[in-house]
């Protein structure tokens, strides 16, 4: 029990020490303490996963009673099962490596203790999320990581763009969280409890129940699934609620690796998989999830093709890979979604931290058009980023090859129209992913050196404290798929996931045709020479393609105009409505007829009344005569 609780509370202790006492113990001690405590948490998490795999260890540790009111009973708890054990390893291992990497990357920042405290606090909130045994604790962790993401994205708060990005991430996530909160309310309304085990047991009793929602008659189970998925869309940056993720790259690069590669953005996928006992009874919403996932995967890949900011390319790549995870869940392959989440954490964190190493070498330059020709100057970073790129693109026998191809195969084996569409778009997206990934590599490291501000001699390899985490992540990027494929996907009855993932119908054990299995790897291999020719050998060809397809290029550069559309529909409308309510309703009506109006009327009356104080006797006599006449009239009439 102490070991399990240590996994959660060591990052919290690290955050408190660094946040409140950082100025007293110094920058170096803050970095060492936070990195050490989170690293211990990571090692303990690996041991817990080992126990789950070998001994089928499961436990629900009640930390304390939280809410006990009527039928609502909510505990602070730590649920250990295969699903939470996998997430513990992903969260703590990536977080530990990011902490260590930050020692080198943030070495010149004057506020290192605050930064390390935020990282550790974020880790604690994420651990509370993944180990909850009820929806209220899940929501606490959910909002905790949202708050910490606001702190981390806006860490350099003196930059206006960083502040704007932090606010945007916070507001867009509130939209999704509103749907999520409604989903939790509806779950309590239907089942009288928010504890996973009790809710999941009662699901069959409400399958045929209908509700009236916004004037429509809908199935209760569909509405619950939809509202929960809206929360997942916001947190995991799915299309329509994705606009915050690219802007969030304004935060320091370690933040991007922690939040936007392996932890917070995967919370939505975790939510859907955790609620598989609910989603299995709602084919309609599963099809909707598949459509949203495959649309996001394709959309983000097309936008990444034309981005020039090295971090935003990887950010859109994250958005695209999350789409893969969702459409895997949508076709019922929850275990495959978790498999891709697991492998993706390693190679995407590797790419983010690798890009940070490049930015560090170029003294904060992020435009890939201002790089090039430095692969000999940065040999370790170059090699490690090549490994990350190969894993991301699904190069044969690396981790992404096993997990991404498994998603496409299970979508195909689903056998329905949605599954076939998802498989087709998955293949096209895999090709686009390979093109933009190699474009990043070739424009960053190959060709001519294009930076006019920094001489090539001034570029340098990152220190060891930044390279060691990259090396460890590269091991996961190479071997995670091969080593864990059998465990995560399995055959027939999957003993590893036990009751943590529910399948009403077992996944197909058939194999797609050989041509289908070979199609994606062949396209991935073919994309390498194509990208090399386009971005190294014949650089004029991309320019001519752009000039002849200017509308399409502008469409992609402007990210399908989502930001502009939201600006017109929501931002300007909200601003104009606010001005109307302020100027007219509040200023003119409420203040005009209220305090301002009354005071103005009294002031005018008093100004008029002062005119009677003229000092002339005949005017006073005249007023007295008028008053006497009025009094006589009143008495006579009475």
Coordinates of C-alpha atoms in Angstrom, one line a residue:
X1 CA 0.0 0.0 0.0
X2 CA 2.8 2.4 0.9
X3 CA 4.5 1.7 -2.4
X4 CA 1.3 2.4 -4.4
X5 CA 0.5 5.6 -2.5
X6 CA 4.1 6.8 -3.0
X7 CA 3.6 6.7 -6.8
X8 CA 0.9 9.4 -6.5
X9 CA 2.2 11.5 -3.6
X10 CA 5.9 11.8 -4.4
X11 CA 5.3 14.2 -7.3
X12 CA 3.0 16.2 -5.0
X13 CA 5.6 16.4 -2.3
X14 CA 8.2 17.4 -5.0
X15 CA 5.9 20.2 -6.2
X16 CA 5.3 21.5 -2.7
X17 CA 9.1 21.5 -1.9
X18 CA 10.1 23.2 -5.1
X19 CA 7.1 25.6 -5.2
X20 CA 7.1 26.9 -1.6
X21 CA 10.7 26.4 -0.6
X22 CA 12.6 26.7 -3.9
X23 CA 13.9 30.2 -3.1
X24 CA 15.4 28.8 0.1
X25 CA 17.0 25.6 -1.2
X26 CA 18.1 27.0 -4.5
X27 CA 17.6 26.2 -8.2
X28 CA 19.9 23.1 -8.3
X29 CA 18.4 21.4 -5.2
X30 CA 14.9 22.1 -6.6
X31 CA 15.8 20.4 -9.8
X32 CA 17.4 17.4 -8.1
X33 CA 14.6 16.9 -5.6
X34 CA 11.8 17.1 -8.1
X35 CA 13.6 14.9 -10.7
X36 CA 14.6 12.3 -8.1
X37 CA 11.1 12.0 -6.5
X38 CA 9.3 11.7 -9.9
X39 CA 12.0 9.2 -11.0
X40 CA 11.3 7.1 -7.9
X41 CA 7.6 7.2 -8.7
X42 CA 8.4 6.0 -12.3
X43 CA 10.4 3.1 -11.0
X44 CA 7.6 2.1 -8.6
X45 CA 5.1 2.3 -11.5
X46 CA 7.2 0.0 -13.6
X47 CA 7.3 -2.5 -10.7
X48 CA 3.5 -2.2 -10.3
X49 CA 3.0 -2.9 -14.0
X50 CA 5.3 -5.9 -13.7
X51 CA 3.1 -7.2 -10.8
X52 CA 0.0 -6.7 -12.9
X53 CA 1.5 -8.6 -15.8
X54 CA 3.0 -11.5 -13.9
X55 CA 0.7 -11.9 -10.9
X56 CA -2.5 -10.3 -12.3
X57 CA -2.3 -7.9 -9.3
X58 CA -5.3 -5.7 -8.8
X59 CA -6.2 -3.5 -5.9
X60 CA -8.5 -0.6 -5.0
X61 CA -6.9 1.4 -2.2
X62 CA -9.2 3.8 -0.3
X63 CA -7.1 6.8 0.7
X64 CA -9.9 8.7 2.4
X65 CA -13.6 9.4 2.4
X66 CA -14.4 12.5 0.4
X67 CA -18.1 13.0 -0.1
X68 CA -20.8 11.2 1.9
X69 CA -24.2 12.8 1.3
X70 CA -27.4 10.8 0.8
X71 CA -26.8 8.2 -1.9
X72 CA -23.6 10.0 -3.1
X73 CA -20.6 8.3 -1.7
X74 CA -17.2 9.3 -3.2
X75 CA -13.8 8.2 -2.0
X76 CA -10.3 9.4 -2.6
X77 CA -8.9 6.1 -4.0
X78 CA -6.2 4.5 -6.0
X79 CA -7.4 1.9 -8.4
X80 CA -4.7 -0.5 -9.7
X81 CA -5.7 -2.6 -12.7
X82 CA -4.1 -3.2 -16.1
X83 CA -5.5 0.0 -17.6
X84 CA -4.3 2.3 -14.8
X85 CA -1.0 0.4 -14.5
X86 CA -0.2 1.1 -18.1
X87 CA -1.1 4.8 -17.7
X88 CA 1.0 5.0 -14.5
X89 CA 4.1 3.9 -16.4
X90 CA 3.4 6.2 -19.3
X91 CA 2.8 9.3 -17.2
X92 CA 5.6 8.8 -14.6
X93 CA 8.3 7.6 -17.0
X94 CA 7.8 10.4 -19.5
X95 CA 7.4 13.0 -16.7
X96 CA 10.7 11.8 -15.0
X97 CA 12.6 12.1 -18.3
X98 CA 11.1 15.5 -19.0
X99 CA 12.1 16.7 -15.5
X100 CA 15.7 15.6 -16.1
X101 CA 15.7 17.1 -19.6
X102 CA 14.5 20.4 -18.2
X103 CA 17.6 20.7 -16.0
X104 CA 19.6 21.4 -19.2
X105 CA 16.9 23.0 -21.3
X106 CA 15.8 25.6 -18.6
X107 CA 19.3 26.2 -17.3
X108 CA 19.3 29.9 -18.2
X109 CA 15.7 30.5 -16.9
X110 CA 15.6 32.6 -13.7
X111 CA 12.4 30.8 -12.5
X112 CA 13.5 27.1 -12.5
X113 CA 11.9 26.1 -9.1
X114 CA 8.5 27.4 -10.2
X115 CA 8.8 25.5 -13.5
X116 CA 9.8 22.2 -11.8
X117 CA 7.0 22.7 -9.3
X118 CA 4.4 23.1 -12.1
X119 CA 5.7 19.9 -13.8
X120 CA 5.5 17.9 -10.6
X121 CA 2.0 19.2 -9.8
X122 CA 0.8 18.4 -13.3
X123 CA 2.2 14.8 -12.8
X124 CA 0.3 14.5 -9.5
X125 CA -3.0 15.7 -11.1
X126 CA -2.6 13.2 -14.0
X127 CA -1.9 10.4 -11.6
X128 CA -5.1 11.2 -9.7
X129 CA -7.0 11.1 -12.9
X130 CA -5.8 7.7 -14.1
X131 CA -6.0 6.0 -10.7
X132 CA -9.6 7.2 -9.8
X133 CA -12.3 4.6 -9.2
X134 CA -15.1 7.2 -9.7
X135 CA -16.0 10.0 -12.0
X136 CA -15.7 12.8 -9.4
X137 CA -12.0 12.0 -8.7
X138 CA -11.5 11.6 -12.4
X139 CA -13.0 15.1 -12.9
X140 CA -10.7 16.5 -10.1
X141 CA -7.6 15.2 -12.0
X142 CA -9.1 16.3 -15.3
X143 CA -9.5 19.9 -14.1
X144 CA -6.1 19.7 -12.3
X145 CA -4.2 18.9 -15.4
X146 CA -6.2 21.7 -17.2
X147 CA -5.1 24.2 -14.6
X148 CA -1.5 23.0 -14.7
X149 CA -1.5 23.2 -18.5
X150 CA -2.5 26.9 -18.1
X151 CA 0.4 27.5 -15.8
X152 CA 2.9 25.7 -18.0
X153 CA 1.7 27.0 -21.4
X154 CA 1.8 30.6 -20.0
X155 CA 5.0 30.0 -18.0
X156 CA 6.7 32.9 -19.9
X157 CA 3.8 35.1 -19.0
X158 CA 5.6 38.3 -20.1
X159 CA 5.2 37.2 -23.7
X160 CA 1.8 38.3 -24.9
X161 CA 1.5 35.3 -27.2
X162 CA 2.1 32.8 -24.3
X163 CA -0.6 34.4 -22.3
X164 CA -3.0 34.3 -25.2
X165 CA -2.2 30.6 -25.8
X166 CA -2.7 29.7 -22.2
X167 CA -6.1 31.4 -22.1
X168 CA -7.1 29.8 -25.3
X169 CA -6.2 26.4 -24.1
X170 CA -8.1 27.0 -20.9
X171 CA -11.3 28.3 -22.5
X172 CA -11.5 25.7 -25.3
X173 CA -11.0 23.0 -22.7
X174 CA -13.8 24.5 -20.7
X175 CA -16.2 23.9 -23.6
X176 CA -15.4 20.2 -23.6
X177 CA -15.4 20.1 -19.8
X178 CA -18.9 21.5 -19.7
X179 CA -20.1 18.5 -21.7
X180 CA -18.1 16.2 -19.5
X181 CA -19.7 17.6 -16.3
X182 CA -23.1 17.2 -17.8
X183 CA -22.3 13.6 -18.5
X184 CA -21.3 13.0 -14.9
X185 CA -24.5 14.7 -13.7
X186 CA -26.5 12.5 -16.1
X187 CA -24.7 9.3 -14.8
X188 CA -25.6 10.2 -11.2
X189 CA -29.2 11.0 -12.3
X190 CA -29.6 7.6 -14.0
X191 CA -27.6 5.4 -11.6
X192 CA -27.6 7.2 -8.3
X193 CA -23.8 6.7 -8.0
X194 CA -20.6 7.8 -9.7
X195 CA -18.4 4.8 -8.8
X196 CA -17.1 3.0 -11.9
X197 CA -18.0 -0.5 -10.7
X198 CA -21.5 0.3 -9.7
X199 CA -22.2 2.3 -12.8
X200 CA -20.9 -0.4 -15.2
X201 CA -23.0 -3.0 -13.5
X202 CA -26.2 -1.1 -14.0
X203 CA -25.6 -0.2 -17.7
X204 CA -27.7 -3.0 -19.1
X205 CA -30.7 -1.7 -17.1
X206 CA -30.8 1.6 -19.0
X207 CA -30.0 0.4 -22.5
X208 CA -33.6 0.9 -23.7
X209 CA -34.4 4.0 -21.6
X210 CA -35.1 7.3 -23.4
X211 CA -34.7 10.9 -22.3
X212 CA -35.9 14.2 -23.5
X213 CA -32.9 16.4 -24.1
X214 CA -33.1 19.9 -25.8
X215 CA -36.5 19.0 -27.1
X216 CA -35.3 15.7 -28.7
X217 CA -36.1 12.2 -27.6
X218 CA -32.8 10.3 -27.3
X219 CA -31.5 7.1 -25.8
X220 CA -30.1 7.7 -22.4
X221 CA -27.0 5.5 -23.1
X222 CA -26.2 7.5 -26.3
X223 CA -26.5 10.8 -24.5
X224 CA -24.2 9.7 -21.7
X225 CA -21.6 8.5 -24.2
X226 CA -21.9 11.7 -26.3
X227 CA -21.4 14.0 -23.3
X228 CA -18.4 12.1 -22.0
X229 CA -16.9 12.1 -25.5
X230 CA -17.3 15.9 -25.8
X231 CA -15.1 16.2 -22.8
X232 CA -12.6 13.8 -24.4
X233 CA -12.7 15.9 -27.6
X234 CA -11.6 19.0 -25.7
X235 CA -8.9 17.4 -23.7
X236 CA -7.5 15.3 -26.6
X237 CA -7.8 18.1 -29.2
X238 CA -10.1 16.4 -31.7
X239 CA -11.5 18.4 -34.6
X240 CA -13.7 21.3 -33.7
X241 CA -12.1 21.5 -30.2
X242 CA -8.5 21.2 -31.5
X243 CA -7.6 24.8 -32.0
X244 CA -5.8 25.2 -28.6
X245 CA -3.1 22.5 -29.2
X246 CA -0.9 24.1 -31.9
X247 CA -1.0 27.5 -30.0
X248 CA 0.0 25.7 -26.8
X249 CA 3.5 25.4 -28.3
X250 CA 4.2 28.8 -26.9
X251 CA 5.2 27.1 -23.7
X252 CA 8.7 25.7 -23.1
X253 CA 9.5 22.6 -25.1
X254 CA 9.6 20.2 -22.1
X255 CA 6.0 21.3 -21.5
X256 CA 5.1 20.3 -25.1
X257 CA 6.7 16.9 -24.5
X258 CA 4.9 16.3 -21.2
X259 CA 1.5 17.7 -21.9
X260 CA 1.1 17.3 -25.6
X261 CA 2.7 14.0 -26.3
X262 CA 2.2 11.5 -23.5
X263 CA -0.1 12.7 -20.8
X264 CA -2.9 15.3 -20.8
X265 CA -3.9 14.9 -24.4
X266 CA -4.2 11.2 -23.9
X267 CA -6.7 11.7 -21.0
X268 CA -9.6 11.7 -23.5
X269 CA -8.5 8.4 -25.0
X270 CA -8.1 7.0 -21.5
X271 CA -11.6 8.2 -20.6
X272 CA -13.2 6.4 -23.6
X273 CA -11.3 3.2 -22.9
X274 CA -12.1 3.3 -19.2
X275 CA -15.8 3.7 -20.1
X276 CA -15.8 0.9 -22.6
X277 CA -18.5 -1.0 -20.6
X278 CA -20.7 2.0 -21.4
X279 CA -19.6 2.6 -25.0
X280 CA -20.1 -1.0 -26.0
X281 CA -23.8 -0.5 -25.7
X282 CA -23.9 2.6 -27.9
X283 CA -23.0 1.7 -31.6
X284 CA -24.2 5.1 -32.7
X285 CA -21.7 7.0 -30.6
X286 CA -18.9 4.5 -31.4
X287 CA -19.5 5.3 -35.1
X288 CA -19.4 9.0 -34.3
X289 CA -16.1 8.6 -32.4
X290 CA -14.7 6.7 -35.5
X291 CA -15.7 9.6 -37.8
X292 CA -14.3 12.3 -35.5
X293 CA -11.1 10.4 -35.1
X294 CA -10.4 9.6 -38.7
X295 CA -11.4 13.2 -39.7
X296 CA -9.0 14.6 -37.1
X297 CA -6.2 12.3 -38.2
X298 CA -6.5 13.4 -41.9
X299 CA -7.1 17.1 -41.1
X300 CA -4.0 17.4 -38.8
X301 CA -1.8 15.6 -41.3
X302 CA -2.7 17.9 -44.1
X303 CA -2.0 21.0 -42.0
X304 CA 1.3 19.6 -40.8
X305 CA 2.5 19.4 -44.5
X306 CA 2.8 23.1 -44.8
X307 CA 3.8 24.3 -41.3
X308 CA 7.2 25.9 -40.8
X309 CA 7.4 25.9 -37.0
X310 CA 9.2 22.7 -35.9
X311 CA 7.1 22.4 -32.7
X312 CA 3.8 23.0 -34.5
X313 CA 4.5 20.3 -37.1
X314 CA 5.0 17.8 -34.2
X315 CA 1.9 19.3 -32.4
X316 CA -0.3 18.6 -35.5
X317 CA 1.3 15.2 -35.7
X318 CA 0.1 14.6 -32.1
X319 CA -3.4 15.7 -33.0
X320 CA -3.3 13.3 -35.9
X321 CA -2.1 10.3 -33.9
X322 CA -4.8 11.0 -31.3
X323 CA -7.3 10.7 -34.1
X324 CA -5.9 7.2 -34.8
X325 CA -6.4 6.3 -31.2
X326 CA -10.0 7.5 -31.2
X327 CA -11.0 5.7 -34.3
X328 CA -9.4 2.6 -32.9
X329 CA -11.7 2.9 -29.9
X330 CA -14.6 3.7 -32.2
X331 CA -14.2 0.4 -34.0
X332 CA -14.2 -1.3 -30.7
X333 CA -10.4 -2.0 -30.5
X334 CA -9.9 -0.3 -27.2
X335 CA -6.8 -2.4 -26.4
X336 CA -5.2 -1.3 -29.7
X337 CA -6.0 2.3 -28.9
X338 CA -4.1 1.8 -25.6
X339 CA -1.3 0.1 -27.4
X340 CA -0.8 3.1 -29.7
X341 CA -1.1 5.4 -26.8
X342 CA 1.7 3.5 -25.1
X343 CA 4.1 3.4 -28.1
X344 CA 3.2 7.0 -29.1
X345 CA 4.2 8.3 -25.7
X346 CA 7.8 7.2 -26.4
X347 CA 8.4 8.4 -29.9
X348 CA 6.4 11.6 -29.7
X349 CA 8.1 12.7 -26.5
X350 CA 11.4 11.8 -28.2
X351 CA 10.5 14.0 -31.2
X352 CA 9.4 16.9 -29.0
X353 CA 12.5 16.8 -26.8
X354 CA 14.6 16.3 -29.9
X355 CA 13.1 19.4 -31.5
X356 CA 14.0 21.2 -28.2
X357 CA 17.6 20.1 -28.6
X358 CA 17.5 21.6 -32.1
X359 CA 15.9 24.8 -30.9
X360 CA 18.6 24.9 -28.1
X361 CA 21.3 24.6 -30.8
X362 CA 19.9 27.4 -32.9
X363 CA 19.4 29.7 -29.9
X364 CA 15.6 29.6 -29.8
X365 CA 15.0 29.5 -33.6
X366 CA 12.0 27.4 -34.5
X367 CA 11.4 28.0 -38.2
X368 CA 12.7 25.0 -40.2
X369 CA 13.3 27.2 -43.2
X370 CA 16.1 28.9 -41.2
X371 CA 17.9 25.7 -40.4
X372 CA 19.5 23.0 -42.6
X373 CA 22.9 21.3 -43.1
X374 CA 23.6 20.6 -39.4
X375 CA 23.4 16.8 -39.2
X376 CA 27.1 16.6 -38.7
X377 CA 27.1 19.3 -36.1
X378 CA 24.3 17.6 -34.1
X379 CA 25.0 13.9 -34.7
X380 CA 23.3 12.6 -31.6
X381 CA 20.2 14.7 -31.9
X382 CA 20.0 13.9 -35.6
X383 CA 20.3 10.1 -35.0
X384 CA 17.7 10.1 -32.1
X385 CA 15.2 12.2 -34.1
X386 CA 15.6 9.8 -37.1
X387 CA 14.6 7.0 -34.7
X388 CA 11.6 9.0 -33.5
X389 CA 10.6 9.8 -37.1
X390 CA 10.9 6.1 -38.2
X391 CA 8.8 5.0 -35.3
X392 CA 6.2 7.7 -35.9
X393 CA 5.8 6.9 -39.6
X394 CA 5.4 3.2 -38.9
X395 CA 8.7 2.1 -40.4
X396 CA 8.8 -1.8 -40.3
X397 CA 9.6 -3.3 -36.9
X398 CA 9.7 -0.1 -34.9
X399 CA 7.0 0.6 -32.3
X400 CA 4.7 2.7 -34.5
X401 CA 4.7 0.0 -37.1
X402 CA 3.0 -2.5 -34.7
X403 CA 0.5 -0.1 -33.1
X404 CA -0.5 2.1 -36.1
X405 CA -0.8 -0.8 -38.5
X406 CA -2.9 -2.7 -35.9
X407 CA -5.4 0.2 -35.8
X408 CA -5.8 0.2 -39.6
X409 CA -6.1 -3.6 -39.7
X410 CA -8.8 -3.7 -37.0
X411 CA -10.7 -0.8 -38.7
X412 CA -10.7 -2.9 -41.9
X413 CA -11.8 -6.1 -40.0
X414 CA -14.7 -4.2 -38.4
X415 CA -16.4 -5.0 -41.7
X416 CA -18.8 -2.0 -41.8
X417 CA -18.8 1.1 -43.9
X418 CA -17.4 3.3 -41.2
X419 CA -14.6 0.8 -40.6
X420 CA -13.6 0.6 -44.2
X421 CA -13.6 4.4 -44.5
X422 CA -11.5 4.7 -41.4
X423 CA -9.0 2.1 -42.7
X424 CA -8.7 4.0 -46.0
X425 CA -8.2 7.4 -44.4
X426 CA -5.8 5.8 -42.0
X427 CA -3.6 4.6 -44.9
X428 CA -3.7 8.0 -46.6
X429 CA -2.9 9.7 -43.3
X430 CA 0.0 7.3 -42.7
X431 CA 1.5 8.4 -46.1
X432 CA 1.0 12.1 -45.3
X433 CA 2.5 11.6 -41.9
X434 CA 5.6 10.1 -43.5
X435 CA 5.9 13.0 -45.9
X436 CA 5.7 15.8 -43.4
X437 CA 7.9 13.9 -40.9
X438 CA 10.7 13.5 -43.4
X439 CA 10.2 17.1 -44.6
X440 CA 11.0 18.2 -41.0
X441 CA 14.1 16.0 -40.9
X442 CA 15.4 17.0 -44.3
X443 CA 14.7 20.8 -44.0
X444 CA 16.2 20.8 -40.4
X445 CA 19.3 18.7 -40.9
X446 CA 20.0 18.4 -44.6
X447 CA 20.6 20.7 -47.6
X448 CA 22.1 24.1 -47.3
X449 CA 22.5 26.0 -44.0
X450 CA 19.9 28.8 -44.2
X451 CA 20.3 30.7 -40.9
X452 CA 21.5 34.3 -41.4
X453 CA 21.5 35.2 -37.7
X454 CA 23.7 32.4 -36.4
X455 CA 26.8 31.0 -37.9
X456 CA 26.9 27.3 -38.4
X457 CA 30.0 27.1 -36.2
X458 CA 27.9 28.5 -33.3
X459 CA 25.5 25.6 -33.4
X460 CA 26.3 22.9 -30.9
X461 CA 25.2 19.6 -29.5
X462 CA 23.0 19.6 -26.4
X463 CA 24.5 18.6 -23.0
X464 CA 24.4 15.1 -21.7
X465 CA 21.6 15.9 -19.3
X466 CA 19.4 16.6 -22.3
X467 CA 20.7 13.7 -24.5
X468 CA 20.3 10.9 -21.9
X469 CA 16.4 11.2 -21.7
X470 CA 16.4 11.2 -25.5
X471 CA 18.4 8.0 -25.6
X472 CA 16.1 6.3 -23.1
X473 CA 13.0 7.4 -25.1
X474 CA 14.6 6.0 -28.3
X475 CA 14.8 2.6 -26.7
X476 CA 11.1 2.7 -26.1
X477 CA 10.5 4.0 -29.6
X478 CA 12.4 1.0 -31.1
X479 CA 11.3 -1.9 -28.8
X480 CA 8.0 -1.0 -27.2
X481 CA 5.9 -2.2 -30.1
X482 CA 7.7 -5.5 -30.6
X483 CA 7.8 -6.4 -26.8
X484 CA 4.3 -5.4 -25.9
X485 CA 2.2 -6.3 -29.0
X486 CA 1.3 -9.8 -27.7
X487 CA 0.5 -8.4 -24.3
X488 CA -1.7 -5.5 -25.3
X489 CA -3.5 -7.0 -28.3
X490 CA -3.3 -10.8 -27.6
X491 CA -5.4 -13.4 -29.3
X492 CA -8.8 -14.7 -28.4
X493 CA -9.5 -14.1 -24.7
X494 CA -7.2 -11.2 -23.7
X495 CA -6.1 -12.1 -20.1
X496 CA -4.0 -9.0 -19.6
X497 CA -6.8 -6.5 -19.7
X498 CA -9.1 -8.6 -17.6
X499 CA -12.2 -6.6 -16.5
X500 CA -10.6 -3.1 -17.1
X501 CA -11.7 -3.2 -20.8
X502 CA -15.0 -4.7 -21.8
X503 CA -15.8 -6.3 -25.2
X504 CA -19.4 -7.3 -25.8
X505 CA -18.2 -9.0 -29.0
X506 CA -14.6 -10.4 -29.1
X507 CA -12.3 -8.7 -31.7
X508 CA -11.8 -10.5 -34.9
X509 CA -8.9 -12.9 -35.0
X510 CA -8.8 -13.0 -38.8
X511 CA -6.1 -11.3 -40.9
X512 CA -6.7 -8.8 -43.7
X513 CA -5.5 -9.8 -47.2
X514 CA -1.8 -9.7 -47.8
X515 CA -2.0 -6.7 -50.2
X516 CA -3.7 -4.7 -47.4
X517 CA -1.0 -5.6 -44.9
X518 CA 1.8 -4.6 -47.3
X519 CA 0.1 -1.4 -48.5
X520 CA 0.9 0.9 -45.6
X521 CA 4.6 -0.2 -45.1
X522 CA 5.2 0.2 -48.8
X523 CA 3.8 3.7 -48.8
X524 CA 5.9 4.6 -45.8
X525 CA 9.0 3.3 -47.5
X526 CA 8.2 5.1 -50.7
X527 CA 7.6 8.4 -49.0
X528 CA 11.3 8.7 -47.9
X529 CA 12.8 9.1 -51.4
X530 CA 9.8 11.3 -52.4
X531 CA 10.4 13.6 -49.5
X532 CA 14.2 13.6 -50.1
X533 CA 13.6 14.6 -53.8
X534 CA 11.1 17.3 -52.9
X535 CA 12.9 18.9 -50.0
X536 CA 16.6 18.3 -50.7
X537 CA 17.2 17.5 -54.4
X538 CA 14.6 19.6 -56.2
X539 CA 13.5 22.4 -53.9
X540 CA 11.9 24.3 -56.8
X541 CA 9.3 21.7 -57.3
X542 CA 7.4 22.3 -54.0
X543 CA 7.4 26.1 -54.8
X544 CA 6.0 25.5 -58.3
X545 CA 3.3 23.1 -56.7
X546 CA 2.4 25.9 -54.2
X547 CA 2.2 28.6 -56.9
X548 CA -0.1 26.5 -59.1
X549 CA -2.3 25.5 -56.1
X550 CA -2.3 28.7 -54.2
X551 CA -5.9 28.4 -52.8
X552 CA -5.2 24.9 -51.5
X553 CA -1.9 26.0 -50.0
X554 CA -3.6 29.0 -48.2
X555 CA -6.4 26.7 -47.0
X556 CA -3.8 24.4 -45.4
X557 CA -1.6 27.2 -44.1
X558 CA -4.6 28.8 -42.4
X559 CA -5.5 25.4 -40.8
X560 CA -8.7 25.0 -42.8
X561 CA -9.7 28.5 -41.5
X562 CA -11.0 27.1 -38.2
X563 CA -9.6 30.0 -36.2
X564 CA -11.0 32.6 -38.6
X565 CA -14.4 30.8 -38.5
X566 CA -14.5 30.7 -34.7
X567 CA -13.4 34.4 -34.6
X568 CA -16.4 35.3 -36.7
X569 CA -18.9 32.9 -35.1
X570 CA -17.9 33.1 -31.4
X571 CA -15.2 35.7 -30.6
X572 CA -16.5 38.7 -32.4
X573 CA -20.1 37.8 -31.6
X574 CA -19.3 37.4 -27.9
X575 CA -17.4 40.7 -27.9
X576 CA -20.2 42.6 -29.7
X577 CA -22.8 41.0 -27.3
X578 CA -20.6 42.0 -24.3
X579 CA -20.3 45.6 -25.6
X580 CA -24.1 45.7 -26.2
X581 CA -24.8 44.4 -22.7
X582 CA -22.3 46.8 -21.2
X583 CA -23.0 50.0 -23.1
X584 CA -26.7 49.7 -23.7
X585 CA -28.2 47.3 -21.1
X586 CA -25.9 48.2 -18.2
X587 CA -24.9 51.7 -19.0
X588 CA -28.0 53.2 -20.6
X589 CA -30.8 51.2 -19.0
X590 CA -29.7 50.0 -15.6
X591 CA -27.3 52.9 -14.7
X592 CA -29.4 55.4 -16.7
X593 CA -32.7 54.7 -14.9
X594 CA -31.0 53.5 -11.8
X595 CA -28.3 55.2 -9.6
X596 CA -26.9 57.5 -12.4
X597 CA -30.4 58.6 -13.5
X598 CA -31.7 59.3 -10.0
X599 CA -28.6 61.3 -9.0
X600 CA -28.7 63.2 -12.3
X601 CA -32.4 64.1 -11.8
X602 CA -31.8 65.2 -8.2
X603 CA -28.8 67.3 -9.3
X604 CA -30.9 69.0 -12.0
X605 CA -33.7 69.7 -9.5
X606 CA -31.2 71.2 -7.0
X607 CA -29.7 73.4 -9.7
X608 CA -33.2 74.6 -10.6
X609 CA -34.1 75.2 -6.9
X610 CA -31.0 77.4 -6.4
X611 CA -32.5 79.9 -8.8
X612 CA -35.2 80.7 -6.2
X613 CA -32.4 82.0 -3.9
X614 CA -31.9 85.2 -5.9
X615 CA -31.9 87.8 -3.0
X616 CA -34.7 90.0 -4.6
X617 CA -37.5 90.8 -2.1
X618 CA -40.2 91.1 -4.8
X619 CA -39.4 87.5 -6.1
X620 CA -39.7 86.1 -2.5
X621 CA -43.0 88.0 -2.1
X622 CA -44.3 86.6 -5.4
X623 CA -43.4 83.0 -4.3
X624 CA -45.1 83.6 -0.9
X625 CA -48.2 84.8 -2.7
X626 CA -48.2 81.8 -5.0
X627 CA -47.9 79.5 -2.0
X628 CA -50.7 81.4 -0.1
X629 CA -53.0 81.1 -3.1
X630 CA -52.3 77.4 -3.5
X631 CA -53.0 76.8 0.2
X632 CA -56.3 78.8 0.0
X633 CA -57.3 76.8 -3.1
X634 CA -56.6 73.5 -1.3
X635 CA -58.6 74.5 1.8
X636 CA -61.6 75.8 -0.3
X637 CA -61.7 72.6 -2.4
X638 CA -61.5 70.4 0.7

